[in-house]
Amino acid sequence: MVPFILSLIIYCIHTLSSAAEEEKAYLALSFGKTTGDYIQFTPADMSPFQSSFTGCAWIKRQHDAPNPMILHFHPYDEIIMGSNGYWNQAKINLQVRGRFPGKNVWFHYCLSWSAGGEQKVYINGEEVGSRSASSSNLTMGGDISLGLNAQSSKGSSYIFGGQLFKLNLFSEVLSSSEIRQMSEAGMCSSIEMEHETRKLKWERILTEPRYGNVVEFVPAECTSYIMAKLDKMMSLLKEI
């Protein structure tokens, strides 16, 4: 009996420690509403996305800029992901205005592309727009900016000014069923981590330089999820 109790205590302690570490994986970012609030970095290697990619994120709009940008891979405008349907670009743009949720609501967004194939946009697991894709591969080099178009001439019209969570780039075109599963699993799921082709990871983005008012926080939805796991462990300890 004693060995069993000791094993249970060790298990619970390990699980509590893991839950604390897990909370770090549930950090989201809140962007201010000025041109000085953004993240910018030079990715180590964008070549995995040269001929195909899928970019997915959880987004909450909180600003009324007409052409907000979530992600901008520049200087050639190779990839642009937006939050209101204006920007969904992989070399060429695909506008799907009127298909995106309004402000202050979390939604799941994906942009998929393959050179010479198709370019598609998904909202909450459903395809909302598509077009024939450019036949050219992405041009390598340049930086990634989050929350703003890094070209200063574009100004305040391109400010994101919202909340961003679990932005990942996959080096393949995810199927519609995979994207739907990801959306239906919910923002607190770790389903996206199961994909081997997840090459630009949210965990890495969280370590990149931030400018202005860009703040980490844990979404309330995931706080409840984590606390439920902790409560379960505490209940097991009380039963010993």
PDB file of C-alpha atoms in Angstrom:
ATOM      1  CA  MET A   1       0.000   0.000   0.000  1.00  0.00           C
ATOM      2  CA  VAL A   2       2.813   2.404   0.934  1.00  0.00           C
ATOM      3  CA  PRO A   3       4.600   2.033  -2.438  1.00  0.00           C
ATOM      4  CA  PHE A   4       1.302   2.731  -4.198  1.00  0.00           C
ATOM      5  CA  ILE A   5       0.736   5.913  -2.163  1.00  0.00           C
ATOM      6  CA  LEU A   6       4.286   7.102  -2.820  1.00  0.00           C
ATOM      7  CA  SER A   7       3.859   6.447  -6.524  1.00  0.00           C
ATOM      8  CA  LEU A   8       0.595   8.379  -6.539  1.00  0.00           C
ATOM      9  CA  ILE A   9       2.193  11.334  -4.741  1.00  0.00           C
ATOM     10  CA  ILE A  10       5.099  11.361  -7.192  1.00  0.00           C
ATOM     11  CA  TYR A  11       2.659  11.177 -10.093  1.00  0.00           C
ATOM     12  CA  CYS A  12       0.603  14.079  -8.762  1.00  0.00           C
ATOM     13  CA  ILE A  13       3.669  16.233  -8.100  1.00  0.00           C
ATOM     14  CA  HIS A  14       4.972  15.520 -11.598  1.00  0.00           C
ATOM     15  CA  THR A  15       1.577  16.316 -13.099  1.00  0.00           C
ATOM     16  CA  LEU A  16       1.300  19.580 -11.154  1.00  0.00           C
ATOM     17  CA  SER A  17       4.761  20.569 -12.339  1.00  0.00           C
ATOM     18  CA  SER A  18       3.858  19.621 -15.905  1.00  0.00           C
ATOM     19  CA  ALA A  19       0.674  21.679 -15.654  1.00  0.00           C
ATOM     20  CA  ALA A  20       2.702  24.712 -14.597  1.00  0.00           C
ATOM     21  CA  GLU A  21       4.977  24.225 -17.608  1.00  0.00           C
ATOM     22  CA  GLU A  22       1.960  23.594 -19.814  1.00  0.00           C
ATOM     23  CA  GLU A  23       0.531  26.982 -18.847  1.00  0.00           C
ATOM     24  CA  LYS A  24       3.480  28.590 -20.645  1.00  0.00           C
ATOM     25  CA  ALA A  25       2.277  26.933 -23.849  1.00  0.00           C
ATOM     26  CA  TYR A  26      -1.054  28.728 -23.403  1.00  0.00           C
ATOM     27  CA  LEU A  27       0.333  32.233 -23.552  1.00  0.00           C
ATOM     28  CA  ALA A  28      -1.396  34.548 -26.017  1.00  0.00           C
ATOM     29  CA  LEU A  29      -0.320  38.027 -27.104  1.00  0.00           C
ATOM     30  CA  SER A  30      -2.279  41.265 -26.927  1.00  0.00           C
ATOM     31  CA  PHE A  31      -1.180  44.005 -29.340  1.00  0.00           C
ATOM     32  CA  GLY A  32      -1.615  47.715 -28.733  1.00  0.00           C
ATOM     33  CA  LYS A  33      -3.294  49.937 -31.290  1.00  0.00           C
ATOM     34  CA  THR A  34      -0.397  52.069 -32.519  1.00  0.00           C
ATOM     35  CA  THR A  35       2.233  51.628 -35.227  1.00  0.00           C
ATOM     36  CA  GLY A  36       4.791  51.043 -32.485  1.00  0.00           C
ATOM     37  CA  ASP A  37       3.163  47.846 -31.189  1.00  0.00           C
ATOM     38  CA  TYR A  38       4.503  44.816 -33.043  1.00  0.00           C
ATOM     39  CA  ILE A  39       6.915  41.875 -33.192  1.00  0.00           C
ATOM     40  CA  GLN A  40       9.622  41.623 -35.825  1.00  0.00           C
ATOM     41  CA  PHE A  41      12.290  38.987 -36.384  1.00  0.00           C
ATOM     42  CA  THR A  42      14.337  37.238 -39.051  1.00  0.00           C
ATOM     43  CA  PRO A  43      13.225  33.586 -39.287  1.00  0.00           C
ATOM     44  CA  ALA A  44      16.012  31.040 -39.184  1.00  0.00           C
ATOM     45  CA  ASP A  45      14.754  29.194 -42.260  1.00  0.00           C
ATOM     46  CA  MET A  46      11.685  29.810 -44.417  1.00  0.00           C
ATOM     47  CA  SER A  47      12.665  27.290 -47.111  1.00  0.00           C
ATOM     48  CA  PRO A  48      10.247  24.588 -45.802  1.00  0.00           C
ATOM     49  CA  PHE A  49       7.396  26.877 -46.902  1.00  0.00           C
ATOM     50  CA  GLN A  50       8.839  27.744 -50.312  1.00  0.00           C
ATOM     51  CA  SER A  51       6.413  25.670 -52.391  1.00  0.00           C
ATOM     52  CA  SER A  52       3.535  25.084 -49.962  1.00  0.00           C
ATOM     53  CA  PHE A  53       2.356  26.053 -46.497  1.00  0.00           C
ATOM     54  CA  THR A  54      -0.610  26.420 -44.179  1.00  0.00           C
ATOM     55  CA  GLY A  55      -0.689  29.199 -41.615  1.00  0.00           C
ATOM     56  CA  CYS A  56      -3.183  28.914 -38.744  1.00  0.00           C
ATOM     57  CA  ALA A  57      -3.949  31.013 -35.675  1.00  0.00           C
ATOM     58  CA  TRP A  58      -6.591  31.909 -33.128  1.00  0.00           C
ATOM     59  CA  ILE A  59      -7.533  35.583 -33.444  1.00  0.00           C
ATOM     60  CA  LYS A  60      -9.611  38.124 -31.593  1.00  0.00           C
ATOM     61  CA  ARG A  61     -10.204  41.436 -33.359  1.00  0.00           C
ATOM     62  CA  GLN A  62     -10.284  44.521 -31.143  1.00  0.00           C
ATOM     63  CA  HIS A  63      -9.519  47.328 -33.574  1.00  0.00           C
ATOM     64  CA  ASP A  64     -11.172  48.937 -36.600  1.00  0.00           C
ATOM     65  CA  ALA A  65      -8.193  49.445 -38.910  1.00  0.00           C
ATOM     66  CA  PRO A  66      -9.406  48.841 -42.495  1.00  0.00           C
ATOM     67  CA  ASN A  67      -6.589  46.485 -43.586  1.00  0.00           C
ATOM     68  CA  PRO A  68      -5.187  44.864 -40.416  1.00  0.00           C
ATOM     69  CA  MET A  69      -2.218  42.533 -40.717  1.00  0.00           C
ATOM     70  CA  ILE A  70      -1.500  39.643 -38.379  1.00  0.00           C
ATOM     71  CA  LEU A  71       1.595  38.354 -40.167  1.00  0.00           C
ATOM     72  CA  HIS A  72       3.666  40.051 -42.853  1.00  0.00           C
ATOM     73  CA  PHE A  73       6.585  38.188 -44.472  1.00  0.00           C
ATOM     74  CA  HIS A  74       8.454  40.905 -46.355  1.00  0.00           C
ATOM     75  CA  PRO A  75      10.127  42.718 -48.090  1.00  0.00           C
ATOM     76  CA  TYR A  76       8.314  41.131 -51.033  1.00  0.00           C
ATOM     77  CA  ASP A  77       4.830  40.744 -49.472  1.00  0.00           C
ATOM     78  CA  GLU A  78       5.211  36.992 -49.942  1.00  0.00           C
ATOM     79  CA  ILE A  79       2.837  36.057 -47.111  1.00  0.00           C
ATOM     80  CA  ILE A  80       0.264  38.330 -45.491  1.00  0.00           C
ATOM     81  CA  MET A  81      -2.354  37.094 -43.036  1.00  0.00           C
ATOM     82  CA  GLY A  82      -5.087  39.498 -41.914  1.00  0.00           C
ATOM     83  CA  SER A  83      -7.955  39.541 -39.447  1.00  0.00           C
ATOM     84  CA  ASN A  84     -10.911  40.954 -41.393  1.00  0.00           C
ATOM     85  CA  GLY A  85     -10.729  39.267 -44.798  1.00  0.00           C
ATOM     86  CA  TYR A  86      -8.809  41.992 -46.632  1.00  0.00           C
ATOM     87  CA  TRP A  87      -5.389  40.299 -46.543  1.00  0.00           C
ATOM     88  CA  ASN A  88      -4.996  36.590 -47.275  1.00  0.00           C
ATOM     89  CA  GLN A  89      -1.927  36.668 -49.444  1.00  0.00           C
ATOM     90  CA  ALA A  90       0.620  34.171 -50.738  1.00  0.00           C
ATOM     91  CA  LYS A  91       2.287  36.185 -53.522  1.00  0.00           C
ATOM     92  CA  ILE A  92      -1.196  37.214 -54.719  1.00  0.00           C
ATOM     93  CA  ASN A  93      -4.086  38.305 -52.540  1.00  0.00           C
ATOM     94  CA  LEU A  94      -7.421  36.589 -51.937  1.00  0.00           C
ATOM     95  CA  GLN A  95     -10.017  38.896 -50.406  1.00  0.00           C
ATOM     96  CA  VAL A  96     -12.946  37.363 -48.543  1.00  0.00           C
ATOM     97  CA  ARG A  97     -14.512  40.383 -46.870  1.00  0.00           C
ATOM     98  CA  GLY A  98     -17.727  39.786 -44.954  1.00  0.00           C
ATOM     99  CA  ARG A  99     -16.810  36.206 -44.020  1.00  0.00           C
ATOM    100  CA  PHE A 100     -14.802  36.995 -40.865  1.00  0.00           C
ATOM    101  CA  PRO A 101     -16.310  37.294 -37.352  1.00  0.00           C
ATOM    102  CA  GLY A 102     -16.688  40.698 -35.710  1.00  0.00           C
ATOM    103  CA  LYS A 103     -14.727  42.167 -32.838  1.00  0.00           C
ATOM    104  CA  ASN A 104     -14.124  40.600 -29.413  1.00  0.00           C
ATOM    105  CA  VAL A 105     -14.766  37.006 -30.518  1.00  0.00           C
ATOM    106  CA  TRP A 106     -12.068  34.345 -30.765  1.00  0.00           C
ATOM    107  CA  PHE A 107     -12.044  32.564 -34.121  1.00  0.00           C
ATOM    108  CA  HIS A 108      -9.801  30.051 -35.877  1.00  0.00           C
ATOM    109  CA  TYR A 109      -8.145  31.176 -39.110  1.00  0.00           C
ATOM    110  CA  CYS A 110      -6.098  29.258 -41.696  1.00  0.00           C
ATOM    111  CA  LEU A 111      -4.516  30.267 -44.990  1.00  0.00           C
ATOM    112  CA  SER A 112      -3.233  27.435 -47.203  1.00  0.00           C
ATOM    113  CA  TRP A 113      -1.250  27.681 -50.426  1.00  0.00           C
ATOM    114  CA  SER A 114       0.680  25.546 -52.885  1.00  0.00           C
ATOM    115  CA  ALA A 115       2.616  26.889 -55.874  1.00  0.00           C
ATOM    116  CA  GLY A 116       0.617  26.231 -59.026  1.00  0.00           C
ATOM    117  CA  GLY A 117      -2.213  24.745 -56.970  1.00  0.00           C
ATOM    118  CA  GLU A 118      -4.813  26.488 -54.848  1.00  0.00           C
ATOM    119  CA  GLN A 119      -4.926  29.199 -52.233  1.00  0.00           C
ATOM    120  CA  LYS A 120      -7.657  28.844 -49.595  1.00  0.00           C
ATOM    121  CA  VAL A 121      -8.956  30.604 -46.508  1.00  0.00           C
ATOM    122  CA  TYR A 122     -10.714  28.835 -43.631  1.00  0.00           C
ATOM    123  CA  ILE A 123     -12.657  30.380 -40.764  1.00  0.00           C
ATOM    124  CA  ASN A 124     -13.623  28.164 -37.829  1.00  0.00           C
ATOM    125  CA  GLY A 125     -12.893  25.065 -39.875  1.00  0.00           C
ATOM    126  CA  GLU A 126     -14.949  26.041 -42.924  1.00  0.00           C
ATOM    127  CA  GLU A 127     -13.566  27.105 -46.301  1.00  0.00           C
ATOM    128  CA  VAL A 128     -14.696  30.667 -47.034  1.00  0.00           C
ATOM    129  CA  GLY A 129     -12.717  31.438 -50.192  1.00  0.00           C
ATOM    130  CA  SER A 130     -10.326  29.997 -52.757  1.00  0.00           C
ATOM    131  CA  ARG A 131      -8.494  30.882 -55.955  1.00  0.00           C
ATOM    132  CA  SER A 132      -5.803  29.520 -58.241  1.00  0.00           C
ATOM    133  CA  ALA A 133      -2.401  30.085 -56.676  1.00  0.00           C
ATOM    134  CA  SER A 134       0.666  31.645 -58.181  1.00  0.00           C
ATOM    135  CA  SER A 135       2.879  29.123 -59.959  1.00  0.00           C
ATOM    136  CA  SER A 136       6.020  30.713 -58.492  1.00  0.00           C
ATOM    137  CA  ASN A 137       7.647  29.606 -55.276  1.00  0.00           C
ATOM    138  CA  LEU A 138       7.921  32.058 -52.411  1.00  0.00           C
ATOM    139  CA  THR A 139      10.937  34.346 -52.495  1.00  0.00           C
ATOM    140  CA  MET A 140      13.180  33.677 -49.536  1.00  0.00           C
ATOM    141  CA  GLY A 141      14.849  36.256 -47.310  1.00  0.00           C
ATOM    142  CA  GLY A 142      13.434  39.110 -45.302  1.00  0.00           C
ATOM    143  CA  ASP A 143      11.749  39.444 -41.939  1.00  0.00           C
ATOM    144  CA  ILE A 144       8.462  38.460 -40.364  1.00  0.00           C
ATOM    145  CA  SER A 145       6.401  41.142 -38.657  1.00  0.00           C
ATOM    146  CA  LEU A 146       3.381  40.441 -36.473  1.00  0.00           C
ATOM    147  CA  GLY A 147       0.725  43.051 -35.805  1.00  0.00           C
ATOM    148  CA  LEU A 148       1.729  45.552 -38.462  1.00  0.00           C
ATOM    149  CA  ASN A 149       2.915  46.072 -42.023  1.00  0.00           C
ATOM    150  CA  ALA A 150       6.600  46.771 -41.462  1.00  0.00           C
ATOM    151  CA  GLN A 151       6.722  49.177 -44.394  1.00  0.00           C
ATOM    152  CA  SER A 152       6.298  52.499 -42.618  1.00  0.00           C
ATOM    153  CA  SER A 153       4.517  54.027 -45.586  1.00  0.00           C
ATOM    154  CA  LYS A 154       1.497  51.797 -44.895  1.00  0.00           C
ATOM    155  CA  GLY A 155       0.874  53.397 -41.491  1.00  0.00           C
ATOM    156  CA  SER A 156      -2.062  52.970 -39.139  1.00  0.00           C
ATOM    157  CA  SER A 157      -4.430  51.424 -41.690  1.00  0.00           C
ATOM    158  CA  TYR A 158      -2.609  48.120 -41.251  1.00  0.00           C
ATOM    159  CA  ILE A 159      -2.482  47.896 -37.436  1.00  0.00           C
ATOM    160  CA  PHE A 160      -3.807  44.631 -36.001  1.00  0.00           C
ATOM    161  CA  GLY A 161      -4.433  45.862 -32.462  1.00  0.00           C
ATOM    162  CA  GLY A 162      -6.041  42.625 -31.269  1.00  0.00           C
ATOM    163  CA  GLN A 163      -5.195  39.348 -29.580  1.00  0.00           C
ATOM    164  CA  LEU A 164      -3.274  36.489 -31.172  1.00  0.00           C
ATOM    165  CA  PHE A 165      -2.843  32.890 -30.044  1.00  0.00           C
ATOM    166  CA  LYS A 166      -1.090  29.810 -31.404  1.00  0.00           C
ATOM    167  CA  LEU A 167       0.099  31.165 -34.739  1.00  0.00           C
ATOM    168  CA  ASN A 168       1.888  28.299 -36.499  1.00  0.00           C
ATOM    169  CA  LEU A 169       3.155  27.708 -40.024  1.00  0.00           C
ATOM    170  CA  PHE A 170       3.068  24.188 -41.461  1.00  0.00           C
ATOM    171  CA  SER A 171       5.233  23.189 -44.422  1.00  0.00           C
ATOM    172  CA  GLU A 172       2.368  21.507 -46.273  1.00  0.00           C
ATOM    173  CA  VAL A 173      -1.192  22.104 -47.334  1.00  0.00           C
ATOM    174  CA  LEU A 174      -3.299  20.754 -44.497  1.00  0.00           C
ATOM    175  CA  SER A 175      -6.463  19.001 -45.634  1.00  0.00           C
ATOM    176  CA  SER A 176      -9.867  20.511 -44.971  1.00  0.00           C
ATOM    177  CA  SER A 177     -10.583  17.712 -42.485  1.00  0.00           C
ATOM    178  CA  GLU A 178      -7.347  18.411 -40.574  1.00  0.00           C
ATOM    179  CA  ILE A 179      -8.188  22.102 -40.366  1.00  0.00           C
ATOM    180  CA  ARG A 180     -11.728  21.328 -39.252  1.00  0.00           C
ATOM    181  CA  GLN A 181     -10.442  18.981 -36.547  1.00  0.00           C
ATOM    182  CA  MET A 182      -8.029  21.641 -35.349  1.00  0.00           C
ATOM    183  CA  SER A 183     -10.814  24.193 -35.098  1.00  0.00           C
ATOM    184  CA  GLU A 184     -13.316  21.856 -33.459  1.00  0.00           C
ATOM    185  CA  ALA A 185     -10.738  20.730 -30.880  1.00  0.00           C
ATOM    186  CA  GLY A 186     -10.748  24.282 -29.553  1.00  0.00           C
ATOM    187  CA  MET A 187      -8.135  26.889 -28.791  1.00  0.00           C
ATOM    188  CA  CYS A 188      -6.928  25.103 -25.629  1.00  0.00           C
ATOM    189  CA  SER A 189      -6.229  21.832 -27.430  1.00  0.00           C
ATOM    190  CA  SER A 190      -2.675  20.790 -28.295  1.00  0.00           C
ATOM    191  CA  ILE A 191      -3.741  19.108 -31.537  1.00  0.00           C
ATOM    192  CA  GLU A 192      -1.594  21.359 -33.725  1.00  0.00           C
ATOM    193  CA  MET A 193       1.543  20.143 -31.907  1.00  0.00           C
ATOM    194  CA  GLU A 194       0.966  16.666 -33.314  1.00  0.00           C
ATOM    195  CA  HIS A 195       1.855  17.774 -36.845  1.00  0.00           C
ATOM    196  CA  GLU A 196       5.461  17.056 -37.812  1.00  0.00           C
ATOM    197  CA  THR A 197       5.255  19.750 -40.479  1.00  0.00           C
ATOM    198  CA  ARG A 198       4.731  22.520 -37.896  1.00  0.00           C
ATOM    199  CA  LYS A 199       8.009  24.292 -38.687  1.00  0.00           C
ATOM    200  CA  LEU A 200       7.434  27.855 -37.467  1.00  0.00           C
ATOM    201  CA  LYS A 201       6.087  27.349 -33.963  1.00  0.00           C
ATOM    202  CA  TRP A 202       4.147  29.615 -31.642  1.00  0.00           C
ATOM    203  CA  GLU A 203       6.540  28.736 -28.815  1.00  0.00           C
ATOM    204  CA  ARG A 204       9.378  30.192 -30.888  1.00  0.00           C
ATOM    205  CA  ILE A 205       7.416  33.315 -31.771  1.00  0.00           C
ATOM    206  CA  LEU A 206       6.867  34.017 -28.065  1.00  0.00           C
ATOM    207  CA  THR A 207      10.638  34.382 -27.643  1.00  0.00           C
ATOM    208  CA  GLU A 208      11.076  36.933 -30.445  1.00  0.00           C
ATOM    209  CA  PRO A 209      11.704  40.687 -29.852  1.00  0.00           C
ATOM    210  CA  ARG A 210       8.619  42.788 -29.071  1.00  0.00           C
ATOM    211  CA  TYR A 211       8.197  46.495 -29.568  1.00  0.00           C
ATOM    212  CA  GLY A 212       5.808  48.841 -27.850  1.00  0.00           C
ATOM    213  CA  ASN A 213       2.720  47.447 -26.140  1.00  0.00           C
ATOM    214  CA  VAL A 214       2.725  43.703 -26.825  1.00  0.00           C
ATOM    215  CA  VAL A 215       1.724  41.798 -23.691  1.00  0.00           C
ATOM    216  CA  GLU A 216       1.527  38.117 -22.765  1.00  0.00           C
ATOM    217  CA  PHE A 217      -1.586  36.721 -21.115  1.00  0.00           C
ATOM    218  CA  VAL A 218      -3.391  33.410 -20.659  1.00  0.00           C
ATOM    219  CA  PRO A 219      -6.854  33.415 -22.311  1.00  0.00           C
ATOM    220  CA  ALA A 220      -9.664  32.895 -19.810  1.00  0.00           C
ATOM    221  CA  GLU A 221     -10.817  29.848 -21.763  1.00  0.00           C
ATOM    222  CA  CYS A 222      -7.464  28.137 -21.214  1.00  0.00           C
ATOM    223  CA  THR A 223      -7.127  29.262 -17.606  1.00  0.00           C
ATOM    224  CA  SER A 224     -10.287  27.301 -16.856  1.00  0.00           C
ATOM    225  CA  TYR A 225      -8.904  24.310 -18.756  1.00  0.00           C
ATOM    226  CA  ILE A 226      -5.636  24.325 -16.812  1.00  0.00           C
ATOM    227  CA  MET A 227      -7.358  24.863 -13.452  1.00  0.00           C
ATOM    228  CA  ALA A 228      -9.642  21.899 -14.108  1.00  0.00           C
ATOM    229  CA  LYS A 229      -6.580  19.686 -14.560  1.00  0.00           C
ATOM    230  CA  LEU A 230      -5.040  21.042 -11.348  1.00  0.00           C
ATOM    231  CA  ASP A 231      -8.276  20.492  -9.431  1.00  0.00           C
ATOM    232  CA  LYS A 232      -8.325  16.886 -10.577  1.00  0.00           C
ATOM    233  CA  MET A 233      -4.804  16.343  -9.267  1.00  0.00           C
ATOM    234  CA  MET A 234      -5.609  18.017  -5.941  1.00  0.00           C
ATOM    235  CA  SER A 235      -8.619  15.749  -5.536  1.00  0.00           C
ATOM    236  CA  LEU A 236      -6.386  12.712  -5.987  1.00  0.00           C
ATOM    237  CA  LEU A 237      -4.007  14.010  -3.321  1.00  0.00           C
ATOM    238  CA  LYS A 238      -6.839  14.559  -0.861  1.00  0.00           C
ATOM    239  CA  GLU A 239      -7.927  10.945  -1.274  1.00  0.00           C
ATOM    240  CA  ILE A 240      -4.586   9.626  -0.044  1.00  0.00           C
TER     241      ILE A 240
END
